[in-house]
Tab-separated table of C-alpha atoms in Angstrom:
chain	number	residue	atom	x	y	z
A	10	UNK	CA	98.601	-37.283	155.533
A	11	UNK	CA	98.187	-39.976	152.466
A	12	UNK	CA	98.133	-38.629	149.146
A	13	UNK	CA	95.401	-40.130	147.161
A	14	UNK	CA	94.937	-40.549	143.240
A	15	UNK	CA	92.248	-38.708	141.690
A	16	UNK	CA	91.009	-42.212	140.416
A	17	UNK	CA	90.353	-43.308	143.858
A	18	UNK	CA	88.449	-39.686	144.886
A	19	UNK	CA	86.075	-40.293	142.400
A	20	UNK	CA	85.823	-43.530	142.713
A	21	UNK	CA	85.263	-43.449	146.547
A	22	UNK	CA	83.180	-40.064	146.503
A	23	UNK	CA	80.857	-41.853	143.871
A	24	UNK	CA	80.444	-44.902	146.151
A	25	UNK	CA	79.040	-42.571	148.849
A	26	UNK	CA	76.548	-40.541	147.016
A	27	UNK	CA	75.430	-43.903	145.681
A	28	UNK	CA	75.265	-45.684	149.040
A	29	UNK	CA	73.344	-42.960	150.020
A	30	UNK	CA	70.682	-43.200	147.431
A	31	UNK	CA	71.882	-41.709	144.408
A	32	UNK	CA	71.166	-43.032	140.921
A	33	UNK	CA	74.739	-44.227	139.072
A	34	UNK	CA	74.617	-41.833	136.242
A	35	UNK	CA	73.831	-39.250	139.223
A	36	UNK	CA	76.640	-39.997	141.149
A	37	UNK	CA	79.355	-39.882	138.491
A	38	UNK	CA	78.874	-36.685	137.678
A	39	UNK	CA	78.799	-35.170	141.261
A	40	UNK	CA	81.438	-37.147	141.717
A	41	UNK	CA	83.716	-36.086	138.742
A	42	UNK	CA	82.913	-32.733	139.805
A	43	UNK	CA	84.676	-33.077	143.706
A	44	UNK	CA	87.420	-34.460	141.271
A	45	UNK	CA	88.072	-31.439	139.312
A	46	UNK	CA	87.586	-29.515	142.795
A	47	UNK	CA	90.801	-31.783	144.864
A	48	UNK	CA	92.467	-31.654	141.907
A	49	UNK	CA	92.555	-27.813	141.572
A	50	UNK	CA	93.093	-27.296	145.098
A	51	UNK	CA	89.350	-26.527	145.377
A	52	UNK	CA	88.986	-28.052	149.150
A	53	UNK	CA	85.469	-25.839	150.134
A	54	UNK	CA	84.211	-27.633	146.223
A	55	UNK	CA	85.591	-31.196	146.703
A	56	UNK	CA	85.424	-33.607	149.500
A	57	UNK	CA	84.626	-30.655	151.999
A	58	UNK	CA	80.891	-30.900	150.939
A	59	UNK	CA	80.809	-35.078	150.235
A	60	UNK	CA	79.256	-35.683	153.971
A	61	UNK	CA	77.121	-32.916	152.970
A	62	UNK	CA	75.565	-34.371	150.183
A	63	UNK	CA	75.394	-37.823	151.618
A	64	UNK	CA	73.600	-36.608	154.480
A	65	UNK	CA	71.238	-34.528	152.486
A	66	UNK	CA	70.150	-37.669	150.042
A	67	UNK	CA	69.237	-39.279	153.099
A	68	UNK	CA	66.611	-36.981	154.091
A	69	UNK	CA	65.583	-35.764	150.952
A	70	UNK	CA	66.944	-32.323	151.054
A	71	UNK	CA	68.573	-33.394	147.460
A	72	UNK	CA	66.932	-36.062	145.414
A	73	UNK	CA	69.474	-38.520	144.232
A	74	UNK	CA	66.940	-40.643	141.837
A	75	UNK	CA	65.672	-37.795	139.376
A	76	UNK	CA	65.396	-37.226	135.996
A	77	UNK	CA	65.844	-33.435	134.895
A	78	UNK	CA	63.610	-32.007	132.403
A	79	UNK	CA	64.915	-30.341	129.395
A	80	UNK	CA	62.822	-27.800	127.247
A	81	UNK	CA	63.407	-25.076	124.658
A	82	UNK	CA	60.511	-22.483	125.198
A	83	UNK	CA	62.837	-20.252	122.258
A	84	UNK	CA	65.541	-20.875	119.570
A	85	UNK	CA	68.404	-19.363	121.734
A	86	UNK	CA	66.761	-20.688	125.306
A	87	UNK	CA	67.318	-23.900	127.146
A	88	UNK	CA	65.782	-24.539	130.624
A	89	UNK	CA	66.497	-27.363	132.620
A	90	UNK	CA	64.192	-27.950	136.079
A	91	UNK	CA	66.383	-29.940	138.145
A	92	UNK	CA	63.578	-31.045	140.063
A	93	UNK	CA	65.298	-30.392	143.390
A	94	UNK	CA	68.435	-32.655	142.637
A	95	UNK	CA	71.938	-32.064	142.120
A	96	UNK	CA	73.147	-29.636	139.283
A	97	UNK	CA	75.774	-31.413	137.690
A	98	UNK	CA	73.453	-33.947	136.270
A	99	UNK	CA	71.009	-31.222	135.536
A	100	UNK	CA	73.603	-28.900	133.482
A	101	UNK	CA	74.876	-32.611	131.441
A	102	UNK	CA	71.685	-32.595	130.513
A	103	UNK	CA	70.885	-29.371	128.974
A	104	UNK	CA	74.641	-28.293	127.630
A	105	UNK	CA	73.950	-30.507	124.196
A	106	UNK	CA	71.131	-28.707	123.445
A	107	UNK	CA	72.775	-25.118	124.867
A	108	UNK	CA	75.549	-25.832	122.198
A	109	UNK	CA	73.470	-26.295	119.264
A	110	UNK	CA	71.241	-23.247	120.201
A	111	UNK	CA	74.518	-21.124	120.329
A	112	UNK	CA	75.895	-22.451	117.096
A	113	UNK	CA	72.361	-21.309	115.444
A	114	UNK	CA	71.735	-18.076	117.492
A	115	UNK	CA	75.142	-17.099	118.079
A	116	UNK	CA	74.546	-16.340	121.995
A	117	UNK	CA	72.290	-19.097	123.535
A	118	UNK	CA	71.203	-18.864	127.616
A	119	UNK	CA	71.517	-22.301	129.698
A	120	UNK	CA	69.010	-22.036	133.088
A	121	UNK	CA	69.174	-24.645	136.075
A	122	UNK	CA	65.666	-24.359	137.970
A	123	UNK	CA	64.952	-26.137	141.465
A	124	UNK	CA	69.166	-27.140	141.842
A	125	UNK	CA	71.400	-28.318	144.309
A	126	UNK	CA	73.875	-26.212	144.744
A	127	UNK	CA	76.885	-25.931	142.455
A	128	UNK	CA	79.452	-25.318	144.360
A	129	UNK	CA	82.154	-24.883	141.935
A	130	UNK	CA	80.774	-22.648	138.838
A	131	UNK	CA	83.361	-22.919	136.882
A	132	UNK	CA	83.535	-26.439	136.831
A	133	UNK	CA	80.664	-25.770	134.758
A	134	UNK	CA	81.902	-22.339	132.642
A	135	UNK	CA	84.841	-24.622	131.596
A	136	UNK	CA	83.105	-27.195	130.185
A	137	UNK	CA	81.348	-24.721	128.074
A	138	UNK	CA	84.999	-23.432	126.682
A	139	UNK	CA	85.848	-26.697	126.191
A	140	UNK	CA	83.176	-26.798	123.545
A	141	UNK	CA	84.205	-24.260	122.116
A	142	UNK	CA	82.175	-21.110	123.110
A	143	UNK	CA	82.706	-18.494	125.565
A	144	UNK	CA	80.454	-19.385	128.926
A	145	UNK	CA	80.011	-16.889	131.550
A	146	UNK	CA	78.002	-18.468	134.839
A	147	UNK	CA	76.179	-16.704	137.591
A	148	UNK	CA	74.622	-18.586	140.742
A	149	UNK	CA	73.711	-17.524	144.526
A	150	UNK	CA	73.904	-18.714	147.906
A	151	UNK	CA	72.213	-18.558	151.305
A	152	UNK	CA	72.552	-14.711	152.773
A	153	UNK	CA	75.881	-13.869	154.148
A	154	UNK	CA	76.805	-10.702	152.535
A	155	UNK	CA	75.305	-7.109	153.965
A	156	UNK	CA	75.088	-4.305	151.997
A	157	UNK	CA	77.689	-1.483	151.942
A	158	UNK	CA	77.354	0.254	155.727
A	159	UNK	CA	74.929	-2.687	156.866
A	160	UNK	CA	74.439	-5.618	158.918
A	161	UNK	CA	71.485	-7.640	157.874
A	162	UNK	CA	72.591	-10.339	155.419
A	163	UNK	CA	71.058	-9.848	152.165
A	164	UNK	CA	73.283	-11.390	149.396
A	165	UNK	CA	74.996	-14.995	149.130
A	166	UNK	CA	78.679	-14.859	148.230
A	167	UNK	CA	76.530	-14.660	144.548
A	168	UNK	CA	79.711	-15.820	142.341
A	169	UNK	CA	80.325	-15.893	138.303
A	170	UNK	CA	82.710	-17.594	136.239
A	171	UNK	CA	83.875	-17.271	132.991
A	172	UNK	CA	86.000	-19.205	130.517
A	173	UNK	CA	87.123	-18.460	126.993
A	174	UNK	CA	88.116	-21.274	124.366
A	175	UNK	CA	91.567	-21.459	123.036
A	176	UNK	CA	92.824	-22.777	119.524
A	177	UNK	CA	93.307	-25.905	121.439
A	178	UNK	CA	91.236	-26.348	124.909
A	179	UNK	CA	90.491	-23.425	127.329
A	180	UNK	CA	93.039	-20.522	126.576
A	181	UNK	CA	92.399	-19.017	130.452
A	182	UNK	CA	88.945	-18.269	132.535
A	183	UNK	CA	87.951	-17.534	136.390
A	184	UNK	CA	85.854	-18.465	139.435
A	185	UNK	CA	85.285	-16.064	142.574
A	186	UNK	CA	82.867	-15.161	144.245
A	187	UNK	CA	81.034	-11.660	144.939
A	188	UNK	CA	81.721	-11.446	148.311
A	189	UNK	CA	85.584	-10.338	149.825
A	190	UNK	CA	85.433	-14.457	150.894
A	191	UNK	CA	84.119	-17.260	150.430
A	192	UNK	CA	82.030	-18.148	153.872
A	193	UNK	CA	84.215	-21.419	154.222
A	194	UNK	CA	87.644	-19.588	154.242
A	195	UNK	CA	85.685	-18.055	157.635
A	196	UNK	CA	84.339	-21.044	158.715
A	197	UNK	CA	87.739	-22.922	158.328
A	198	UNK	CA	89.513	-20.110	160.503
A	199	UNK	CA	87.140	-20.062	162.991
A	200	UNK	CA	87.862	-24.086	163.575
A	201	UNK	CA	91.396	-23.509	163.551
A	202	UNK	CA	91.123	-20.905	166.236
A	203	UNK	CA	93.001	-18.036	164.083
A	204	UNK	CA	91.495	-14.778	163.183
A	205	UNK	CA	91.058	-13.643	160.147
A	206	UNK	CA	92.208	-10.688	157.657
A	207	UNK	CA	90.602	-7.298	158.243
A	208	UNK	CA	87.998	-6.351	155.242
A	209	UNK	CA	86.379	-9.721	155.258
A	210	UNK	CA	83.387	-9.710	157.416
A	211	UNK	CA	81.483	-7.671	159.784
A	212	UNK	CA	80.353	-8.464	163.310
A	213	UNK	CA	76.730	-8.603	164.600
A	214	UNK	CA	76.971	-4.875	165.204
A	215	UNK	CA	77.791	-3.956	161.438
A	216	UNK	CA	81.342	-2.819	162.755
A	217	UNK	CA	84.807	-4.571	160.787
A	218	UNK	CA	86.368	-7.414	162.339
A	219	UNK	CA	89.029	-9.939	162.054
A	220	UNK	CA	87.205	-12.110	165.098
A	221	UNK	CA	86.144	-15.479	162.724
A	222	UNK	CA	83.613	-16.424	165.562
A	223	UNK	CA	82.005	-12.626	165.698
A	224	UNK	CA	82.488	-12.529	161.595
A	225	UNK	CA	79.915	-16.126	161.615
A	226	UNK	CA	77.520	-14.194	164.026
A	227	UNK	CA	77.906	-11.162	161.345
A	228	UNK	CA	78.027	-11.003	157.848
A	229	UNK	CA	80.558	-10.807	154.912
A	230	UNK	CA	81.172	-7.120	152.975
A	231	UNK	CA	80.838	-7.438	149.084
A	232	UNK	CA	84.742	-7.253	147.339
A	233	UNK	CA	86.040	-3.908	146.342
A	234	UNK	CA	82.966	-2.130	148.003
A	235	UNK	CA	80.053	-0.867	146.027
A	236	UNK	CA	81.604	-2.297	143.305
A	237	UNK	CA	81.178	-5.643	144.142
A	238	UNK	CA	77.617	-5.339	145.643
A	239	UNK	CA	76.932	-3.792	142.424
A	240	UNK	CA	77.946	-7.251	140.497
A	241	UNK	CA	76.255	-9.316	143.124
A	242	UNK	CA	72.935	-7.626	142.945
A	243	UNK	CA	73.578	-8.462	138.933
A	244	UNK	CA	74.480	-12.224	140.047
A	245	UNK	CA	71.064	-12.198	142.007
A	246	UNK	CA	69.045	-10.922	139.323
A	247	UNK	CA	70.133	-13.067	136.944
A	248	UNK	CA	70.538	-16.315	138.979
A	249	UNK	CA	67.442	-16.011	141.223
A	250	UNK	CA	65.162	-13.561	139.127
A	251	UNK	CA	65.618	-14.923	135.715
A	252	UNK	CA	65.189	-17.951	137.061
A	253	UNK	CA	62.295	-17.622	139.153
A	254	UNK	CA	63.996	-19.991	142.345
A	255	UNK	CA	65.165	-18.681	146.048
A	256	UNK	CA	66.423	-15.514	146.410
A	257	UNK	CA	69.397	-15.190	148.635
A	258	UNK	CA	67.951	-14.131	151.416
A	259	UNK	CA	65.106	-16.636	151.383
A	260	UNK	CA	67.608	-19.397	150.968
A	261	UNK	CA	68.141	-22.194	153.979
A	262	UNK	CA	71.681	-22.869	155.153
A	263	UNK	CA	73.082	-25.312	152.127
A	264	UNK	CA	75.115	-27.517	154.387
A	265	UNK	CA	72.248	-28.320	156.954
A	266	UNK	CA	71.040	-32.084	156.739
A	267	UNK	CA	67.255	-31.206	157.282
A	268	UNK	CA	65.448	-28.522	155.524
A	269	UNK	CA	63.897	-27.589	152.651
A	270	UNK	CA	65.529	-28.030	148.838
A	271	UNK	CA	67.930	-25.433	148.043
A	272	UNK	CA	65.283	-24.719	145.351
A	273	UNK	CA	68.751	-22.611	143.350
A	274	UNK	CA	69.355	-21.276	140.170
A	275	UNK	CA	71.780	-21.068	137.668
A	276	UNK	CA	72.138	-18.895	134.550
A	277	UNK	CA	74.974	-19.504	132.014
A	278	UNK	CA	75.645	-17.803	128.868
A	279	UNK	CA	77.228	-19.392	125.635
A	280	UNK	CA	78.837	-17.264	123.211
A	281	UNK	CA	79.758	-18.077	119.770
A	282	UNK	CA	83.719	-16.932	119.833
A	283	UNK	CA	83.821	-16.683	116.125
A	284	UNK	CA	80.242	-15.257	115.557
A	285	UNK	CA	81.595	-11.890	114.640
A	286	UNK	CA	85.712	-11.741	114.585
A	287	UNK	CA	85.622	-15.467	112.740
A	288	UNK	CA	89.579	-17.040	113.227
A	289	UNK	CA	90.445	-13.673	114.030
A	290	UNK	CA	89.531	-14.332	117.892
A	291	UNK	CA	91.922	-16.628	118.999
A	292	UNK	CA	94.501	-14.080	117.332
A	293	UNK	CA	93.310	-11.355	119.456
A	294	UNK	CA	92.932	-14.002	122.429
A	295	UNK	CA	97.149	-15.218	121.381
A	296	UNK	CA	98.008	-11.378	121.345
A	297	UNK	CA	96.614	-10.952	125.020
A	298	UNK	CA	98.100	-13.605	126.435
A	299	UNK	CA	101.769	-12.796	124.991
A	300	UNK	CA	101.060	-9.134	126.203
A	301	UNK	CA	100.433	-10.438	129.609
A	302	UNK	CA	102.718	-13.302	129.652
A	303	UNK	CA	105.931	-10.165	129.136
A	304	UNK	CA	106.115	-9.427	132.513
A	305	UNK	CA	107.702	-12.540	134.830
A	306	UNK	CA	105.754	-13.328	136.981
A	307	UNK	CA	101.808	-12.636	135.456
A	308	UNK	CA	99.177	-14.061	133.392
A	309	UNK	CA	96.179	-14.069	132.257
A	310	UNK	CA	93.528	-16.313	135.170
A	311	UNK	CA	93.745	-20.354	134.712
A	312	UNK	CA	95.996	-20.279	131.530
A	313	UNK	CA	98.693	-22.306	133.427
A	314	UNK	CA	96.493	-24.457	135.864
A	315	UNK	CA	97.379	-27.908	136.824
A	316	UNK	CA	95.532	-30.836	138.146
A	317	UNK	CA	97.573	-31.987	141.410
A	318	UNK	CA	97.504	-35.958	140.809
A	319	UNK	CA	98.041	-36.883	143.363
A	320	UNK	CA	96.237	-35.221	146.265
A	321	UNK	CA	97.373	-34.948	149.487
A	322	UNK	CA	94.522	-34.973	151.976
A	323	UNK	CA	94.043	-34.373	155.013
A	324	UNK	CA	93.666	-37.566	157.589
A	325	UNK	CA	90.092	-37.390	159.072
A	326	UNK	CA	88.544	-35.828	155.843
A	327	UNK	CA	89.463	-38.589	153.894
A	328	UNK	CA	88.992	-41.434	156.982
A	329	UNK	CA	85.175	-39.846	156.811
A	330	UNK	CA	84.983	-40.359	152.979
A	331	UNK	CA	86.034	-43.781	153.443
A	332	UNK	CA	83.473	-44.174	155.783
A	333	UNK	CA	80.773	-42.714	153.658
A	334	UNK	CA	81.169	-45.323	150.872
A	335	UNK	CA	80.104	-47.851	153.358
A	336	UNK	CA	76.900	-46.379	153.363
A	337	UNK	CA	74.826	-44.677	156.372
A	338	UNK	CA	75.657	-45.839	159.772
């Protein structure tokens, strides 16, 4: 398996979105985001969804030459309308503007309208951190989940992120989903021909199952139970709702080639860390992390990441991204 530099994934990702028809500008920064993805480990986020996207600029499902709209309909509110193209240029353009509504208001609220998806949200929450405010991030997915003792898939896998600023750079922060899984951990298992853990998914019939091929046919269970279909009816509300785009369950499959725009949302909050503690936060946030850092072994989510540099990859996904930079065939 050849181990790749993370100069050469974005380099080669960016060559296929833009052989595909994707503006430049557009295509660096979905690009930089599979980046961050390989180099976090992130496979479902990184090159996993490249052929994707490629395939989706090609027939329009995603519009690679747009230019989102930015307006401020209140001092602490800042809504960008994607206009049915990717979210990473969408959120560049809006987080300026989030910024300087959060340093006035103290909290400020960030909305993506008609997106992409965004696969990784806290791709997005950390760049929020990194300028120096606390960002929390909620988006949804195409159904998978069912409610607690159900079958019909209602909820996506709804996730939300959060990352908190440091003294110097992002002191820790966390991605997951709603769901017990992310649907691709499934769909990976099922193509490897190996079951899957018990408390995941149910089959067609409602009834637990660690079958990946019945799980597909079924739907995922929420994490932790009620308590986690409680947060993802919250991620719902306040990515769909507050957004007025697709609810879950009216959502198309996000990895088909044909279909309709994914039409998402995306609702991120900025937070002024020194609004109301001033310096004092980043002693409270020191103080947690040496309480959690006593114990070998723990600490707090992200503190200690690392960017893998470079990546080892698997044979045929990165033969196919090759083959994606040389355009459509």
């Amino acid at each position: 398996m050849p181990n790749v530099s993370l100069d050469e994934i974005e380099k080669t990702a960016r060559a296929a979105l833009s052989a595909h028809g994707a503006d430049d500008w557009i295509a660096a920064h979905v690009a930089n985001a599979i980046r961050v993805a390989e180099a976090q480990g992130n496979r479902i986020c990184g090159l996993y969804y490249l052929e994707s996207y490629c395939q989706q600029l090609v027939s329009g499902r995603v519009k690679g030459n747009v230019d989102p709209i930015v307006t401020k309909p209140r001092p602490g509110l800042v809504n960008v309308d994607a206009q049915f193209g990717f979210a990473q240029p969408a959120f560049a353009k809006g987080l300026g503007q989030a910024c300087d509504a959060a340093r006035d208001c103290g909290v400020a609220t960030l909305a993506i309208r008609h997106a992409h998806t965004c696969t990784s949200l806290g791709y997005f929450t950390h760049q929020i951190a990194s300028a120096g405010f606390i960002g929390m991030g909620f988006t949804n997915a195409t159904a998978v989940v069912a409610a607690p003792g159900g079958k019909n898939r209602i909820l996506g896998t709804n996730p939300m992120a959060f990352h908190v600023p440091g003294r110097d750079g992002v002191a820790f922060g966390f991605d997951q989903s709603t769901s017990a899984i992310a649907l691709g951990k499934i769909t990976m298992a099922n193509a490897a021909g190996q079951p899957i853990p018990l408390g995941w998914a149910v089959d067609a019939n409602g009834q637990p199952t660690t079958d990946a091929a019945a799980a597909l046919k079924g739907a995922l269970v929420s994490t932790g139970g009620y308590k986690g279909w409680g947060l993802g009816l919250m991620v719902e509300v306040l990515a769909s709702a507050l957004t007025d785009t697709v609810a879950s369950f009216q959502s198309e499959p996000l990895k088909a080639p044909q279909g309709n725009p994914h039409n998402l949302g995306q609702t991120y909050l900025l937070l002024d860390p020194t609004g109301f503690a001033g310096a004092a936060f980043h002693d409270r946030i020191d103080a947690l992390k040496a309480e959690v850092g006593k114990e070998d072994g723990t600490r707090l989510p992200g503190s200690i990441a690392k960017m893998a540099d470079p990546v080892e990859l698997g044979d045929d996904i990165w033969a196919l991204t090759q083959s994606l930079a040389n355009g459509p065939s």
